[in-house]
mmCIF file of C-alpha atoms and ligand atoms in Angstrom:
data_model
loop_
_atom_site.group_PDB
_atom_site.id
_atom_site.type_symbol
_atom_site.label_atom_id
_atom_site.label_comp_id
_atom_site.label_asym_id
_atom_site.label_seq_id
_atom_site.Cartn_x
_atom_site.Cartn_y
_atom_site.Cartn_z
ATOM 1 C CA MET A 1 -27.918 -5.935 -7.045
ATOM 2 C CA SER A 2 -24.722 -3.804 -7.479
ATOM 3 C CA LEU A 3 -21.607 -5.698 -8.391
ATOM 4 C CA LEU A 4 -19.919 -3.643 -5.725
ATOM 5 C CA PHE A 5 -21.679 -5.421 -3.119
ATOM 6 C CA THR A 6 -20.959 -8.769 -4.174
ATOM 7 C CA PRO A 7 -18.265 -10.968 -2.371
ATOM 8 C CA ALA A 8 -14.956 -12.120 -4.032
ATOM 9 C CA LYS A 9 -11.590 -13.606 -2.857
ATOM 10 C CA ILE A 10 -8.177 -12.583 -2.686
ATOM 11 C CA GLY A 11 -6.336 -16.026 -2.134
ATOM 12 C CA ASN A 12 -8.152 -17.749 0.639
ATOM 13 C CA LEU A 13 -9.539 -14.307 2.016
ATOM 14 C CA GLU A 14 -13.141 -13.944 1.423
ATOM 15 C CA ILE A 15 -14.231 -10.447 1.223
ATOM 16 C CA PRO A 16 -17.850 -9.525 1.517
ATOM 17 C CA ASN A 17 -17.767 -6.768 -1.018
ATOM 18 C CA ARG A 18 -15.524 -5.179 -3.683
ATOM 19 C CA ILE A 19 -14.451 -2.043 -1.702
ATOM 20 C CA LEU A 20 -11.110 -1.967 -0.003
ATOM 21 C CA ARG A 21 -9.667 0.764 1.977
ATOM 22 C CA SER A 22 -6.285 1.389 0.277
ATOM 23 C CA ALA A 23 -3.281 1.614 2.616
ATOM 24 C CA THR A 24 -3.423 5.122 4.254
ATOM 25 C CA ALA A 25 -0.789 6.276 6.595
ATOM 26 C CA GLU A 26 -2.657 7.144 9.584
ATOM 27 C CA LEU A 27 -0.120 9.093 11.687
ATOM 28 C CA MET A 28 -1.640 7.472 14.822
ATOM 29 C CA ALA A 29 0.984 5.518 16.398
ATOM 30 C CA SER A 30 3.427 6.422 19.263
ATOM 31 C CA ASN A 31 6.495 8.237 17.633
ATOM 32 C CA LEU A 32 8.640 6.476 20.052
ATOM 33 C CA ASP A 33 8.155 2.864 19.242
ATOM 34 C CA GLY A 34 5.408 2.682 16.546
ATOM 35 C CA LYS A 35 2.769 1.218 18.850
ATOM 36 C CA PRO A 36 -0.819 2.042 17.667
ATOM 37 C CA ARG A 37 -2.588 4.642 19.663
ATOM 38 C CA GLU A 38 -6.387 4.027 20.746
ATOM 39 C CA GLN A 39 -7.138 6.597 17.887
ATOM 40 C CA LEU A 40 -5.833 4.068 15.243
ATOM 41 C CA LYS A 41 -8.045 1.386 16.655
ATOM 42 C CA SER A 42 -11.223 3.660 16.702
ATOM 43 C CA LEU A 43 -10.463 4.588 12.986
ATOM 44 C CA TRP A 44 -10.118 0.859 11.868
ATOM 45 C CA VAL A 45 -13.352 0.105 13.687
ATOM 46 C CA ALA A 46 -15.270 3.078 12.156
ATOM 47 C CA LEU A 47 -14.042 1.753 8.743
ATOM 48 C CA ALA A 48 -15.321 -1.667 9.586
ATOM 49 C CA LYS A 49 -18.570 -0.420 10.545
ATOM 50 C CA GLY A 50 -18.801 1.911 7.585
ATOM 51 C CA GLY A 51 -18.865 -1.156 5.270
ATOM 52 C CA THR A 52 -15.346 -1.343 3.926
ATOM 53 C CA GLY A 53 -14.949 -4.983 2.817
ATOM 54 C CA LEU A 54 -11.233 -4.969 3.553
ATOM 55 C CA ILE A 55 -9.243 -2.457 5.522
ATOM 56 C CA ILE A 56 -5.531 -2.152 4.438
ATOM 57 C CA THR A 57 -3.654 -0.429 7.221
ATOM 58 C CA GLY A 58 -1.275 2.399 6.565
ATOM 59 C CA HIS A 59 2.214 1.106 5.769
ATOM 60 C CA MET A 60 4.062 -0.195 8.908
ATOM 61 C CA TYR A 61 7.768 -0.340 9.090
ATOM 62 C CA VAL A 62 9.540 -3.736 8.993
ATOM 63 C CA HIS A 63 12.835 -2.371 10.532
ATOM 64 C CA PRO A 64 13.853 0.682 12.417
ATOM 65 C CA SER A 65 15.839 1.804 9.410
ATOM 66 C CA GLY A 66 12.691 1.988 7.173
ATOM 67 C CA LYS A 67 10.375 4.212 9.296
ATOM 68 C CA CYS A 68 9.096 6.646 6.836
ATOM 69 C CA HIS A 69 7.986 9.349 8.916
ATOM 70 C CA PRO A 70 7.016 10.319 12.535
ATOM 71 C CA GLU A 71 4.126 8.419 13.955
ATOM 72 C CA MET A 72 4.142 5.569 11.556
ATOM 73 C CA ALA A 73 3.109 2.331 12.834
ATOM 74 C CA GLY A 74 5.642 -0.454 13.318
ATOM 75 C CA ILE A 75 5.681 -4.255 12.816
ATOM 76 C CA TYR A 76 9.420 -4.687 13.551
ATOM 77 C CA SER A 77 9.243 -6.393 16.946
ATOM 78 C CA ASP A 78 7.413 -9.064 18.563
ATOM 79 C CA GLU A 79 6.631 -6.778 21.496
ATOM 80 C CA LEU A 80 4.099 -4.751 19.205
ATOM 81 C CA ILE A 81 2.054 -7.952 18.549
ATOM 82 C CA PRO A 82 -0.181 -7.721 21.644
ATOM 83 C CA SER A 83 -1.360 -4.219 21.005
ATOM 84 C CA LEU A 84 -1.964 -4.922 17.343
ATOM 85 C CA LYS A 85 -4.028 -7.957 18.393
ATOM 86 C CA GLY A 86 -6.273 -5.755 20.369
ATOM 87 C CA CYS A 87 -6.915 -3.761 17.329
ATOM 88 C CA VAL A 88 -7.557 -6.648 15.138
ATOM 89 C CA ASP A 89 -10.042 -8.184 17.534
ATOM 90 C CA ALA A 90 -11.918 -4.836 17.817
ATOM 91 C CA VAL A 91 -12.063 -4.778 13.862
ATOM 92 C CA HIS A 92 -13.432 -8.405 13.898
ATOM 93 C CA GLU A 93 -15.814 -7.617 16.719
ATOM 94 C CA ALA A 94 -17.209 -4.884 14.472
ATOM 95 C CA GLY A 95 -17.597 -7.383 11.428
ATOM 96 C CA GLY A 96 -14.630 -6.008 9.566
ATOM 97 C CA LYS A 97 -11.626 -7.620 7.879
ATOM 98 C CA ILE A 98 -8.133 -6.015 7.953
ATOM 99 C CA ALA A 99 -4.683 -6.656 6.200
ATOM 100 C CA VAL A 100 -1.445 -4.998 7.015
ATOM 101 C CA GLN A 101 0.643 -3.154 4.604
ATOM 102 C CA ILE A 102 4.420 -3.806 5.223
ATOM 103 C CA ASN A 103 7.074 -1.304 4.106
ATOM 104 C CA HIS A 104 10.656 -0.034 4.388
ATOM 105 C CA GLY A 105 11.181 3.544 3.308
ATOM 106 C CA GLY A 106 14.698 3.296 2.107
ATOM 107 C CA MET A 107 15.905 6.596 0.493
ATOM 108 C CA GLN A 108 12.528 8.175 1.131
ATOM 109 C CA CYS A 109 12.544 8.062 4.850
ATOM 110 C CA ASP A 110 11.984 11.385 6.617
ATOM 111 C CA PRO A 111 15.123 12.734 8.325
ATOM 112 C CA ARG A 112 12.964 13.123 11.553
ATOM 113 C CA ALA A 113 12.383 9.311 11.570
ATOM 114 C CA VAL A 114 15.803 7.748 10.726
ATOM 115 C CA ASN A 115 19.282 8.346 11.311
ATOM 116 C CA GLY A 116 20.429 8.475 7.688
ATOM 117 C CA THR A 117 18.834 6.658 4.787
ATOM 118 C CA ILE A 118 19.600 3.592 2.596
ATOM 119 C CA ALA A 119 19.003 2.578 -0.918
ATOM 120 C CA PRO A 120 19.991 -0.042 -3.487
ATOM 121 C CA SER A 121 22.559 2.514 -4.679
ATOM 122 C CA ALA A 122 23.799 5.874 -3.407
ATOM 123 C CA ILE A 123 21.352 8.456 -4.541
ATOM 124 C CA GLU A 124 21.594 12.261 -4.305
ATOM 125 C CA ASP A 125 18.286 13.673 -5.876
ATOM 126 C CA ASP A 126 16.492 16.797 -5.720
ATOM 127 C CA PHE A 127 13.311 15.065 -4.479
ATOM 128 C CA LEU A 128 15.141 13.542 -1.488
ATOM 129 C CA ASP A 129 15.359 15.216 1.836
ATOM 130 C CA GLN A 130 18.936 13.821 2.198
ATOM 131 C CA PRO A 131 21.462 11.767 0.116
ATOM 132 C CA ALA A 132 21.113 7.968 0.625
ATOM 133 C CA ARG A 133 23.836 5.439 1.315
ATOM 134 C CA GLU A 134 24.313 2.189 -0.809
ATOM 135 C CA MET A 135 23.239 -0.893 1.013
ATOM 136 C CA SER A 136 25.882 -3.701 1.828
ATOM 137 C CA THR A 137 24.714 -7.259 0.759
ATOM 138 C CA ASP A 138 24.568 -8.110 4.401
ATOM 139 C CA GLU A 139 21.900 -5.290 4.980
ATOM 140 C CA ILE A 140 19.994 -6.592 1.867
ATOM 141 C CA GLU A 141 19.866 -10.158 3.391
ATOM 142 C CA MET A 142 19.024 -8.719 6.884
ATOM 143 C CA LEU A 143 15.992 -6.818 5.381
ATOM 144 C CA VAL A 144 14.725 -9.703 3.411
ATOM 145 C CA ASP A 145 14.382 -11.550 6.558
ATOM 146 C CA ALA A 146 12.883 -8.585 8.355
ATOM 147 C CA TYR A 147 10.067 -8.427 5.776
ATOM 148 C CA GLY A 148 9.363 -12.173 6.556
ATOM 149 C CA GLN A 149 9.435 -11.595 10.246
ATOM 150 C CA ALA A 150 6.998 -8.644 9.913
ATOM 151 C CA ALA A 151 4.616 -10.780 8.006
ATOM 152 C CA ARG A 152 4.797 -13.535 10.714
ATOM 153 C CA ARG A 153 3.873 -10.869 13.291
ATOM 154 C CA VAL A 154 1.070 -9.784 10.965
ATOM 155 C CA LYS A 155 -0.288 -13.309 11.056
ATOM 156 C CA GLU A 156 0.351 -13.880 14.799
ATOM 157 C CA ALA A 157 -1.575 -10.767 15.542
ATOM 158 C CA GLY A 158 -4.578 -12.162 13.799
ATOM 159 C CA PHE A 159 -4.820 -9.973 10.759
ATOM 160 C CA ASP A 160 -6.455 -11.406 7.689
ATOM 161 C CA GLY A 161 -3.688 -10.928 5.227
ATOM 162 C CA VAL A 162 -0.493 -8.978 4.313
ATOM 163 C CA GLN A 163 0.154 -6.591 1.463
ATOM 164 C CA ILE A 164 3.798 -6.015 0.417
ATOM 165 C CA HIS A 165 4.284 -2.405 -0.439
ATOM 166 C CA ALA A 166 6.219 -2.185 -3.787
ATOM 167 C CA ALA A 167 5.106 1.267 -5.099
ATOM 168 C CA HIS A 168 5.565 4.951 -4.335
ATOM 169 C CA GLY A 169 9.313 5.000 -4.383
ATOM 170 C CA TYR A 170 9.769 3.073 -1.453
ATOM 171 C CA LEU A 171 12.561 0.320 -0.876
ATOM 172 C CA VAL A 172 10.995 -2.519 -3.069
ATOM 173 C CA ASN A 173 10.269 -0.018 -5.761
ATOM 174 C CA GLN A 174 13.718 1.474 -5.487
ATOM 175 C CA PHE A 175 15.263 -2.092 -6.212
ATOM 176 C CA ILE A 176 12.971 -2.773 -9.333
ATOM 177 C CA SER A 177 13.591 0.766 -10.797
ATOM 178 C CA PRO A 178 16.721 1.254 -13.197
ATOM 179 C CA TYR A 179 16.536 4.828 -11.903
ATOM 180 C CA THR A 180 17.474 3.988 -8.448
ATOM 181 C CA ASN A 181 19.187 0.750 -8.701
ATOM 182 C CA LYS A 182 22.513 0.976 -10.350
ATOM 183 C CA ARG A 183 24.039 -2.150 -8.687
ATOM 184 C CA THR A 184 26.134 -4.400 -10.672
ATOM 185 C CA ASP A 185 25.939 -7.447 -8.397
ATOM 186 C CA LYS A 186 23.019 -9.922 -8.309
ATOM 187 C CA TRP A 187 20.640 -7.355 -6.783
ATOM 188 C CA GLY A 188 20.861 -5.105 -9.903
ATOM 189 C CA GLY A 189 21.265 -5.060 -13.566
ATOM 190 C CA ASP A 190 18.599 -6.611 -15.823
ATOM 191 C CA LEU A 191 14.928 -6.944 -14.725
ATOM 192 C CA GLN A 192 15.762 -10.474 -13.176
ATOM 193 C CA GLY A 193 18.451 -8.760 -11.070
ATOM 194 C CA ARG A 194 16.332 -5.609 -10.138
ATOM 195 C CA THR A 195 13.416 -7.948 -9.106
ATOM 196 C CA ARG A 196 15.346 -10.205 -7.125
ATOM 197 C CA PHE A 197 14.865 -8.192 -3.734
ATOM 198 C CA PHE A 198 11.068 -8.273 -4.492
ATOM 199 C CA ARG A 199 11.179 -11.966 -5.265
ATOM 200 C CA GLU A 200 13.353 -12.657 -2.202
ATOM 201 C CA VAL A 201 10.964 -10.565 0.073
ATOM 202 C CA THR A 202 7.945 -12.349 -1.276
ATOM 203 C CA ARG A 203 9.771 -15.689 -0.687
ATOM 204 C CA SER A 204 10.654 -14.729 2.845
ATOM 205 C CA VAL A 205 7.133 -13.613 3.592
ATOM 206 C CA ARG A 206 5.688 -16.770 2.175
ATOM 207 C CA GLU A 207 8.081 -19.000 4.034
ATOM 208 C CA GLN A 208 6.929 -17.318 7.275
ATOM 209 C CA VAL A 209 3.206 -17.282 6.849
ATOM 210 C CA GLY A 210 2.787 -20.441 4.844
ATOM 211 C CA ALA A 211 1.033 -21.298 1.452
ATOM 212 C CA GLU A 212 -2.552 -20.632 2.731
ATOM 213 C CA TYR A 213 -2.141 -17.111 4.083
ATOM 214 C CA PRO A 214 -3.287 -14.197 1.869
ATOM 215 C CA VAL A 215 -0.376 -12.304 0.453
ATOM 216 C CA PHE A 216 -0.733 -9.563 -2.112
ATOM 217 C CA VAL A 217 1.235 -6.460 -3.288
ATOM 218 C CA LYS A 218 0.670 -2.777 -4.199
ATOM 219 C CA PHE A 219 2.797 -2.324 -7.184
ATOM 220 C CA GLY A 220 4.177 0.790 -8.867
ATOM 221 C CA MET A 221 3.824 -0.343 -12.317
ATOM 222 C CA GLU A 222 5.665 2.763 -13.868
ATOM 223 C CA ASP A 223 7.936 5.280 -12.308
ATOM 224 C CA GLY A 224 6.902 8.368 -14.294
ATOM 225 C CA LEU A 225 10.321 9.549 -14.787
ATOM 226 C CA GLU A 226 12.962 9.244 -17.526
ATOM 227 C CA GLY A 227 15.300 6.257 -16.900
ATOM 228 C CA GLY A 228 12.782 4.790 -14.443
ATOM 229 C CA LEU A 229 10.511 1.616 -14.485
ATOM 230 C CA THR A 230 8.266 1.689 -17.692
ATOM 231 C CA ALA A 231 4.707 0.434 -17.852
ATOM 232 C CA GLU A 232 6.090 -2.402 -20.353
ATOM 233 C CA GLU A 233 8.698 -3.515 -17.903
ATOM 234 C CA GLY A 234 6.270 -3.403 -15.077
ATOM 235 C CA ALA A 235 3.933 -5.522 -17.047
ATOM 236 C CA GLU A 236 6.648 -8.031 -17.317
ATOM 237 C CA VAL A 237 7.076 -8.064 -13.526
ATOM 238 C CA ILE A 238 3.253 -8.509 -13.095
ATOM 239 C CA SER A 239 3.468 -11.581 -15.329
ATOM 240 C CA MET A 240 5.954 -13.201 -12.672
ATOM 241 C CA MET A 241 3.686 -12.565 -9.810
ATOM 242 C CA ALA A 242 1.416 -15.731 -9.675
ATOM 243 C CA GLU A 243 4.655 -17.893 -9.896
ATOM 244 C CA MET A 244 6.230 -15.918 -7.071
ATOM 245 C CA GLY A 245 3.236 -16.961 -4.869
ATOM 246 C CA LEU A 246 1.287 -13.774 -4.779
ATOM 247 C CA ASP A 247 -2.443 -13.839 -4.283
ATOM 248 C CA GLY A 248 -3.392 -10.509 -5.764
ATOM 249 C CA LEU A 249 -2.201 -7.052 -6.735
ATOM 250 C CA GLU A 250 -3.041 -3.407 -6.364
ATOM 251 C CA ILE A 251 -1.838 -1.150 -9.235
ATOM 252 C CA SER A 252 -0.412 2.096 -8.583
ATOM 253 C CA GLY A 253 2.425 4.367 -9.893
ATOM 254 C CA GLY A 254 6.034 4.508 -8.797
ATOM 255 C CA ILE A 255 8.673 7.218 -7.730
ATOM 256 C CA GLU A 256 7.381 10.366 -9.570
ATOM 257 C CA ALA A 257 4.053 8.879 -11.063
ATOM 258 C CA ASN A 258 1.913 11.138 -8.944
ATOM 259 C CA ASN A 259 -0.097 8.481 -7.287
ATOM 260 C CA VAL A 260 -2.279 11.096 -5.187
ATOM 261 C CA ARG A 261 -3.656 13.104 -7.833
ATOM 262 C CA LYS A 262 -5.669 16.246 -6.957
ATOM 263 C CA GLY A 263 -8.813 17.754 -8.302
ATOM 264 C CA ILE A 264 -10.840 14.407 -9.068
ATOM 265 C CA ARG A 265 -14.298 16.268 -9.480
ATOM 266 C CA ASN A 266 -15.926 14.650 -12.272
ATOM 267 C CA PRO A 267 -16.073 11.141 -13.564
ATOM 268 C CA SER A 268 -13.581 11.776 -16.548
ATOM 269 C CA ARG A 269 -10.982 12.511 -13.810
ATOM 270 C CA GLU A 270 -11.642 9.169 -12.001
ATOM 271 C CA ALA A 271 -9.826 5.883 -12.303
ATOM 272 C CA TYR A 272 -6.656 7.640 -13.474
ATOM 273 C CA PHE A 273 -4.507 4.385 -13.374
ATOM 274 C CA ARG A 274 -6.965 2.392 -15.667
ATOM 275 C CA PRO A 275 -4.721 2.351 -18.513
ATOM 276 C CA LEU A 276 -2.134 0.466 -16.334
ATOM 277 C CA VAL A 277 -4.694 -1.771 -14.693
ATOM 278 C CA GLN A 278 -5.935 -2.745 -18.179
ATOM 279 C CA LEU A 279 -2.257 -3.615 -19.363
ATOM 280 C CA ALA A 280 -1.867 -5.632 -16.083
ATOM 281 C CA ARG A 281 -5.026 -7.470 -16.860
ATOM 282 C CA GLU A 282 -3.453 -8.911 -20.127
ATOM 283 C CA LYS A 283 -0.516 -10.296 -18.060
ATOM 284 C CA THR A 284 -2.232 -11.991 -15.108
ATOM 285 C CA ASP A 285 -5.294 -13.808 -13.975
ATOM 286 C CA LEU A 286 -4.736 -12.772 -10.273
ATOM 287 C CA PRO A 287 -7.380 -10.629 -8.627
ATOM 288 C CA LEU A 288 -6.688 -7.020 -9.600
ATOM 289 C CA ILE A 289 -7.402 -3.938 -7.217
ATOM 290 C CA MET A 290 -7.883 -0.602 -8.914
ATOM 291 C CA VAL A 291 -6.922 2.508 -6.875
ATOM 292 C CA GLY A 292 -6.491 6.127 -7.804
ATOM 293 C CA GLY A 293 -9.385 8.629 -7.907
ATOM 294 C CA MET A 294 -12.369 6.320 -7.446
ATOM 295 C CA ARG A 295 -15.104 8.486 -6.437
ATOM 296 C CA SER A 296 -18.464 7.604 -7.794
ATOM 297 C CA LYS A 297 -20.732 4.433 -7.703
ATOM 298 C CA GLY A 298 -21.248 4.535 -11.378
ATOM 299 C CA VAL A 299 -17.506 4.544 -12.281
ATOM 300 C CA MET A 300 -16.801 1.843 -9.617
ATOM 301 C CA GLU A 301 -19.541 -0.455 -11.051
ATOM 302 C CA GLU A 302 -18.475 0.216 -14.715
ATOM 303 C CA VAL A 303 -14.812 -0.621 -13.939
ATOM 304 C CA LEU A 304 -15.931 -3.896 -12.334
ATOM 305 C CA SER A 305 -18.487 -4.859 -14.903
ATOM 306 C CA SER A 306 -15.980 -4.279 -17.743
ATOM 307 C CA GLY A 307 -13.817 -6.814 -16.064
ATOM 308 C CA ASP A 308 -10.805 -4.504 -15.913
ATOM 309 C CA ALA A 309 -10.487 -4.888 -11.966
ATOM 310 C CA ASP A 310 -11.943 -7.086 -9.359
ATOM 311 C CA PHE A 311 -11.893 -4.658 -6.572
ATOM 312 C CA ILE A 312 -11.980 -0.920 -6.001
ATOM 313 C CA ALA A 313 -9.652 0.646 -3.495
ATOM 314 C CA LEU A 314 -10.363 4.031 -1.733
ATOM 315 C CA CYS A 315 -7.985 6.231 0.295
ATOM 316 C CA ARG A 316 -9.122 9.891 0.508
ATOM 317 C CA PRO A 317 -12.923 9.279 0.118
ATOM 318 C CA LEU A 318 -12.709 7.105 3.405
ATOM 319 C CA ILE A 319 -10.622 9.770 5.277
ATOM 320 C CA ASN A 320 -13.557 12.100 4.257
ATOM 321 C CA GLU A 321 -16.361 9.636 5.167
ATOM 322 C CA PRO A 322 -15.615 6.187 6.685
ATOM 323 C CA ASN A 323 -19.200 5.254 6.223
ATOM 324 C CA PHE A 324 -19.194 5.934 2.434
ATOM 325 C CA PRO A 325 -19.617 2.254 1.471
ATOM 326 C CA ASN A 326 -22.657 1.882 3.597
ATOM 327 C CA LEU A 327 -24.044 5.204 2.210
ATOM 328 C CA MET A 328 -23.593 3.787 -1.334
ATOM 329 C CA LYS A 329 -24.984 0.631 -0.519
ATOM 330 C CA ALA A 330 -28.118 2.110 0.933
ATOM 331 C CA GLY A 331 -28.509 4.384 -2.057
ATOM 332 C CA GLU A 332 -27.974 7.472 0.042
ATOM 333 C CA GLN A 333 -24.975 8.775 -1.619
ATOM 334 C CA GLU A 334 -23.733 8.222 -5.190
ATOM 335 C CA THR A 335 -20.489 10.114 -5.164
ATOM 336 C CA SER A 336 -17.854 10.695 -2.471
ATOM 337 C CA GLY A 337 -17.705 14.083 -0.797
ATOM 338 C CA CYS A 338 -13.965 14.185 -1.084
ATOM 339 C CA ILE A 339 -12.816 17.145 -3.370
ATOM 340 C CA SER A 340 -9.365 15.555 -3.706
ATOM 341 C CA SER A 341 -7.216 18.630 -2.591
ATOM 342 C CA SER A 342 -5.212 16.351 -0.343
ATOM 343 C CA ASN A 343 -5.389 18.188 2.726
ATOM 344 C CA CYS A 344 -5.475 14.854 4.820
ATOM 345 C CA TRP A 345 -2.072 14.961 6.285
ATOM 346 C CA THR A 346 -1.033 17.153 9.289
ATOM 347 C CA GLU A 347 2.244 18.301 10.640
ATOM 348 C CA VAL A 348 0.838 18.390 14.113
ATOM 349 C CA MET A 349 1.999 15.508 16.265
ATOM 350 C CA GLY A 350 -0.752 13.685 17.963
ATOM 351 C CA GLU A 351 -3.532 14.891 15.516
ATOM 352 C CA GLY A 352 -3.639 11.976 13.064
ATOM 353 C CA ILE A 353 -4.866 12.300 9.451
ATOM 354 C CA SER A 354 -8.184 13.881 8.667
ATOM 355 C CA CYS A 355 -10.265 15.679 6.112
ATOM 356 C CA LYS A 356 -9.574 19.398 6.334
ATOM 357 C CA CYS A 357 -11.002 20.337 2.747
ATOM 358 C CA PRO A 358 -14.145 22.259 2.480
ATOM 359 C CA PRO A 359 -17.213 20.264 1.743
ATOM 360 C CA LEU A 360 -17.876 19.320 -2.044
ATOM 361 C CA LYS A 361 -20.499 21.870 -3.492
ATOM 362 C CA VAL A 362 -23.120 20.008 -5.565
HETATM 363 C C1 LIG B 1 -3.061 10.661 3.796
HETATM 364 C C2 LIG B 1 -2.495 9.663 2.811
HETATM 365 C C3 LIG B 1 -1.742 8.598 3.252
HETATM 366 C C4 LIG B 1 -1.366 7.509 2.298
HETATM 367 N N1 LIG B 1 -0.732 6.564 2.902
HETATM 368 C C5 LIG B 1 -0.348 5.546 2.121
HETATM 369 C C6 LIG B 1 0.272 4.245 2.460
HETATM 370 O O1 LIG B 1 0.625 4.076 3.678
HETATM 371 N N2 LIG B 1 0.535 3.325 1.688
HETATM 372 C C7 LIG B 1 0.346 3.308 0.292
HETATM 373 O O2 LIG B 1 0.526 2.428 -0.450
HETATM 374 N N3 LIG B 1 -0.573 4.437 -0.026
HETATM 375 C C8 LIG B 1 -0.646 5.448 0.598
HETATM 376 N N4 LIG B 1 -1.355 6.650 0.151
HETATM 377 C C9 LIG B 1 -1.794 6.493 -1.180
HETATM 378 C C10 LIG B 1 -3.184 5.875 -1.308
HETATM 379 O O3 LIG B 1 -3.323 4.629 -0.853
HETATM 380 C C11 LIG B 1 -3.809 5.951 -2.778
HETATM 381 O O4 LIG B 1 -2.896 5.079 -3.602
HETATM 382 C C12 LIG B 1 -3.999 7.367 -3.294
HETATM 383 O O5 LIG B 1 -4.317 8.321 -2.392
HETATM 384 C C13 LIG B 1 -4.963 7.297 -4.455
HETATM 385 O O6 LIG B 1 -6.192 7.182 -3.953
HETATM 386 P P1 LIG B 1 -7.404 7.977 -3.747
HETATM 387 O O7 LIG B 1 -7.602 8.736 -4.860
HETATM 388 O O8 LIG B 1 -8.636 7.091 -3.344
HETATM 389 O O9 LIG B 1 -6.870 8.847 -2.574
HETATM 390 C C14 LIG B 1 -1.655 7.565 0.993
HETATM 391 C C15 LIG B 1 -2.494 8.776 0.559
HETATM 392 C C16 LIG B 1 -2.853 9.629 1.422
HETATM 393 C C17 LIG B 1 -3.625 10.870 1.052
#
């Protein structure tokens, strides 16, 4: 029996196998109010039927000021709960499990999605579409609460868990990073100060969902730019996580760490965050999720059996083929057909993400 298809837990959440769908912005919500379109429900049902153990939704915005891009799904208002509940019910009927990734884009919000951007400190940088304004302490406290309220809605809609997005240069990552957080008040400074927003967000989430509900994080362990969060500091943050009340963590890279790498076409290119995951393993006993270029059953099994990670998360392979977990289980496919050229996004409103790469030549 392949270890990939054995059950395991994140907190109280029992997951039937080790394959997670890593959060993937689907671009399948109304651009007006972030409500899921039918298309989004169908995609989640297809993933459930395809054998994914736990689907993590694309990031959902906890407040209108944090909408990252057009057609992002929202979790900022109670009015969104009934339509989300309809999606959750459909996934459960299909035998699947589903958690929501909650997020605020901060400085990285697309100008088409927000009226000006906010960040821990004022930032004007080449990689941003527009300069970001420094947040007031009132705004910080308001958003800490917004994350908690978002998590409450996740639970009320019937989802199986919640993931806090603390990676990829979005707001939580921006607070933790010394590159983007230059504050001199209690929300900045040393690692305790820079992690305060993350710790407060987690506390607020926990307060709303209670001690038993699964809460985990996607963490950008290093930023990959000079003056940003280093892997060593990232490891220190990880050693705080169990005490913070988190049930598990997925390891990714931060601001410029190139978290979506191209050209993963042989096993030596796979598992590109493995050194970070190994460092994380030294710091925590919490369940660890490895994401980033996982493509072949052999590599996934080897990662699990080495003990480096407890779960494997896939993004692009499941855009390419939502049925990939079942195909691996049945022994019909050993390697994803994804060629990792990242042609998944679309600029065409209403289309949603899809695989537009040519098929893998074997
Ligand atoms: C189309 C697309 C959308 C993504 N959306 C998100 C997201 O909403 N939240 C997130 O944490 N990561 C997001 N990512 C990053 C993936 O979750 C994952 O970390 C990365 O693609 C590496 O995994 P892979 O090699 O299996 O694709 C996205 C990636 C792609 C290609």
